[in-house]
C-alpha atoms as one frame of an Amber mdcrd trajectory, in Angstrom:
protein
  99.684  35.999  32.355  96.405  34.147  32.951  94.056  35.899  35.424  94.086
  33.426  37.665  97.763  33.388  37.968  98.039  37.467  38.015  95.483  37.595
  40.839  97.446  34.609  42.590 101.175  36.938  41.496  99.525  39.805  43.499
  98.116  38.023  46.672 101.565  36.455  46.754 103.301  40.563  47.429 100.303
  41.528  49.798 101.850  38.406  51.763 105.411  39.427  51.094 104.739  43.009
  52.212 102.356  41.746  55.524 105.262  39.411  55.812 108.135  41.710  56.059
 105.498  43.439  58.688 105.625  40.482  61.066 109.545  40.040  61.127 110.132
  43.249  62.236 108.420  42.773  65.244 109.540  39.506  66.142 113.385  41.067
  65.718 112.304  44.296  67.758 111.261  41.636  70.375 113.779  39.972  70.607
 111.453  37.243  69.724 113.862  35.131  66.955 115.056  33.729  70.286 111.999
  31.607  69.947 113.671  29.068  67.705 116.722  28.257  69.479 114.838  26.694
  72.279 116.764  23.069  73.445 114.786  21.323  75.450 113.048  24.001  77.017
 116.352  26.644  76.661 117.103  29.110  74.866 120.312  28.366  72.786 122.705
  30.689  71.073 122.624  30.265  67.350 125.382  28.602  65.831 127.713  29.360
  63.375 128.829  25.600  62.728 125.353  24.517  61.909 123.880  23.999  58.906
 121.373  26.180  57.190 120.912  29.700  57.320 119.255  29.718  60.573 121.706
  27.786  61.946 121.769  26.714  66.078 120.761  22.993  67.445 116.746  22.952
  67.225 114.996  20.034  69.112 112.272  21.467  69.217 109.638  21.925  66.296
 109.324  26.347  64.942 107.397  27.433  62.445 108.898  30.730  60.086 107.931
  34.258  60.361 106.903  34.471  56.952 104.755  31.242  56.777 103.245  32.004
  60.565 102.041  35.467  58.237 100.815  33.387  55.797  99.190  31.000  57.118
  96.969  34.172  59.444  96.244  35.629  56.330  95.105  31.744  54.683  92.934
  31.083  57.944  91.476  35.502  57.886  90.240  35.201  54.576  89.087  31.397
  54.896  86.836  32.203  57.585  85.135  34.925  55.437  83.841  32.389  53.877
  81.285  30.817  57.052  80.383  28.511  59.745  82.307  25.161  57.963  86.022
  26.928  57.892  86.147  28.574  61.131  85.096  25.181  62.642  87.885  24.085
  60.807  90.200  27.083  61.983  88.854  26.837  65.288  92.006  26.599  67.149
  94.530  28.452  64.604  95.151  31.570  67.089  98.382  32.782  68.480  96.468
  34.542  71.845  96.305  38.273  71.305  97.511  38.279  68.234  98.062  42.574
  68.910 100.913  41.633  71.651 104.026  41.107  69.522 105.526  39.053  72.262
 102.200  36.524  71.543 102.445  36.518  68.282 105.888  36.051  68.167 106.047
  33.060  70.466 103.050  30.949  68.058 104.247  27.859  66.821 101.500  26.401
  64.477 104.436  23.379  63.329 104.836  22.707  66.341 107.156  18.939  67.187
 105.833  16.119  65.641 104.280  14.881  62.192 101.192  17.077  62.492 101.513
  21.223  64.311  99.888  22.803  66.775  97.128  24.188  64.546  94.869  21.462
  63.120  95.591  20.183  59.798  98.552  21.631  59.558 101.866  19.607  59.163
 105.191  21.381  58.828 107.827  18.345  58.278 111.420  18.350  56.995 113.411
  16.387  54.079 112.261  13.059  52.944 114.404   9.573  55.676 116.362   7.715
  52.520 115.544   4.535  54.016 111.729   5.610  54.219 110.495   7.423  51.164
 107.635   8.652  52.081 108.754   9.195  55.409 109.528  12.631  56.987 111.858
  14.178  59.307 110.570  15.761  62.338 110.068  18.374  63.704 111.209  19.684
  60.099 112.604  23.143  59.366 109.759  25.647  60.057 108.054  25.292  56.573
 104.727  24.162  55.916 104.853  20.763  54.157 101.353  19.601  53.991  97.706
  20.671  54.467  94.924  18.096  54.867  91.071  19.556  55.867  89.173  16.506
  55.170  85.215  16.432  56.084  84.610  19.652  57.054  82.643  20.620  54.857
  84.028  23.852  53.481  82.855  26.063  50.995  83.797  28.586  47.710  86.347
  27.925  44.740  89.719  26.204  45.571  92.167  28.803  47.702  94.869  28.205
  45.839  95.667  32.159  45.589  95.820  32.167  49.583  98.244  28.945  49.461
 100.471  29.839  46.775 103.014  31.123  49.227 103.246  27.744  50.761 105.506
  26.838  47.837 106.916  23.872  49.868 103.375  22.124  50.098 103.780  17.744
  49.679 100.249  17.345  50.694  96.613  20.004  49.494  94.042  17.662  50.677
  90.741  18.751  50.906  88.405  16.176  50.245  85.116  15.521  51.888  84.251
  19.157  51.214  80.851  21.571  49.422  84.156  23.278  46.718  82.639  24.541
  43.485  83.703  25.564  40.415  86.618  24.502  38.313  89.948  22.794  39.803
  93.099  25.295  39.416  95.124  24.914  36.834  98.102  26.734  38.457  99.034
  24.128  40.794 102.519  23.112  39.315 103.498  26.656  39.202 102.994  27.321
  43.600 103.581  23.530  44.514 106.517  22.017  42.788 106.769  19.931  45.413
 104.055  18.593  45.289 102.793  14.724  46.579  99.021  14.535  47.358  96.676
  16.165  45.560  93.122  14.699  46.826  89.639  17.036  45.987  87.119  14.348
  46.160  83.913  14.109  47.624  83.667  17.661  46.848  81.292  19.622  44.347
  83.857  20.713  41.258  83.046  20.857  37.791  84.897  22.064  34.587  87.199
  19.824  33.063  90.566  18.352  34.015  93.604  21.255  33.950  96.491  19.308
  31.402  98.470  21.405  33.338  98.232  19.182  36.060 100.924  16.611  33.838
 103.215  19.228  34.884 103.387  18.104  38.498 106.396  15.646  38.248 106.802
  14.671  41.434 103.113  13.844  42.071 103.090  10.404  43.978  98.077  10.806
  44.667  95.679  12.395  42.227  92.353  11.917  43.487  88.859  13.998  41.939
  86.724  10.869  42.532  82.765  11.391  43.485  82.230  14.512  42.795  78.895
  15.645  43.507  75.978  17.592  42.474  76.736  21.671  41.982  73.501  22.906
  42.914  74.026  26.575  41.923  74.907  25.322  38.158  73.044  21.928  38.206
  76.464  20.500  36.661  77.560  17.602  38.253  81.022  16.107  37.981  84.508
  17.313  36.012  83.814  16.229  32.503  86.182  15.583  29.243  89.311  13.721
  28.691  91.913  12.579  30.531  94.881  14.755  28.819  97.302  13.745  27.246
  99.548  15.539  29.805  98.775  13.931  31.657 102.355  11.329  30.932 104.091
  13.834  32.297 102.936  12.082  35.507 105.914  10.133  36.106 105.887  10.052
  39.784 102.249   8.498  39.750 101.255   5.830  42.029  97.620   6.057  42.747
  94.997   7.823  40.626  90.819   8.222  41.359  88.544   9.159  38.917  85.338
   7.722  39.151  82.077   9.400  39.197  82.838  12.345  37.387  81.697  12.622
  33.837  84.412  12.063  31.885  84.927  10.035  28.645  87.268   8.853  25.715
  90.427   7.131  26.382  93.307   6.557  28.969  95.644   8.421  26.807  98.799
   5.628  25.264 100.835   8.367  26.761  99.754   6.816  30.757 102.148   4.852
  30.102 104.835   6.818  30.650 103.301   6.934  34.552 105.158   5.309  37.158
 104.035   1.042  37.932
């Protein structure tokens, strides 16, 4: 196992431990009723309903473990500085030391985008329109869209890996540095969009990106010069493994330092 993967595994384990504590607080305060609100009232879970959570949910909700992971991610990113603080400025639950206020916290909200900026929690795809998803969803975070906030540091995969149902990872228009992580496929098997364009990333294209068989969009164009290393853009060839992107519809790689030819395996991608 790579050092990065080991670090993500350790981070995920700590998330699980904290999540158990938060879930215990929710149950101890009777706060589980927050997820059964129907039309402003509180309903009782129904034994005949579908899913492990049951009930008739017409309002959005956020699962306790997802709220825990969002708070951990928020706090870690805010420690990176002003731009992350600005991007997450409305990510709060009132008095978070009060278990009742914490229990009522609902970042996911009711629509395609949640009450917390840049976060979406959508349900299954609508069969007739596969690019549209049911809302409200099932309380899982499925979309991050933090764009043009000049967020800094390396791509924060280790803090986002617990959001295993993520479909959209969009952090373009930042000042992120370092290399593109190779573990996206381990964290987000259902990822549809990966957009890291207009940052300061360097290194090469990880061959492991080719394992994201559901990916529709991959964008890393226009990487600026990393002032700390003097390097500019992502270099090297397009890996043959990118032929595994069998659902790919859109790929943007321009304004980098790529070389070589387009692999024949890219003919396997969707057309």
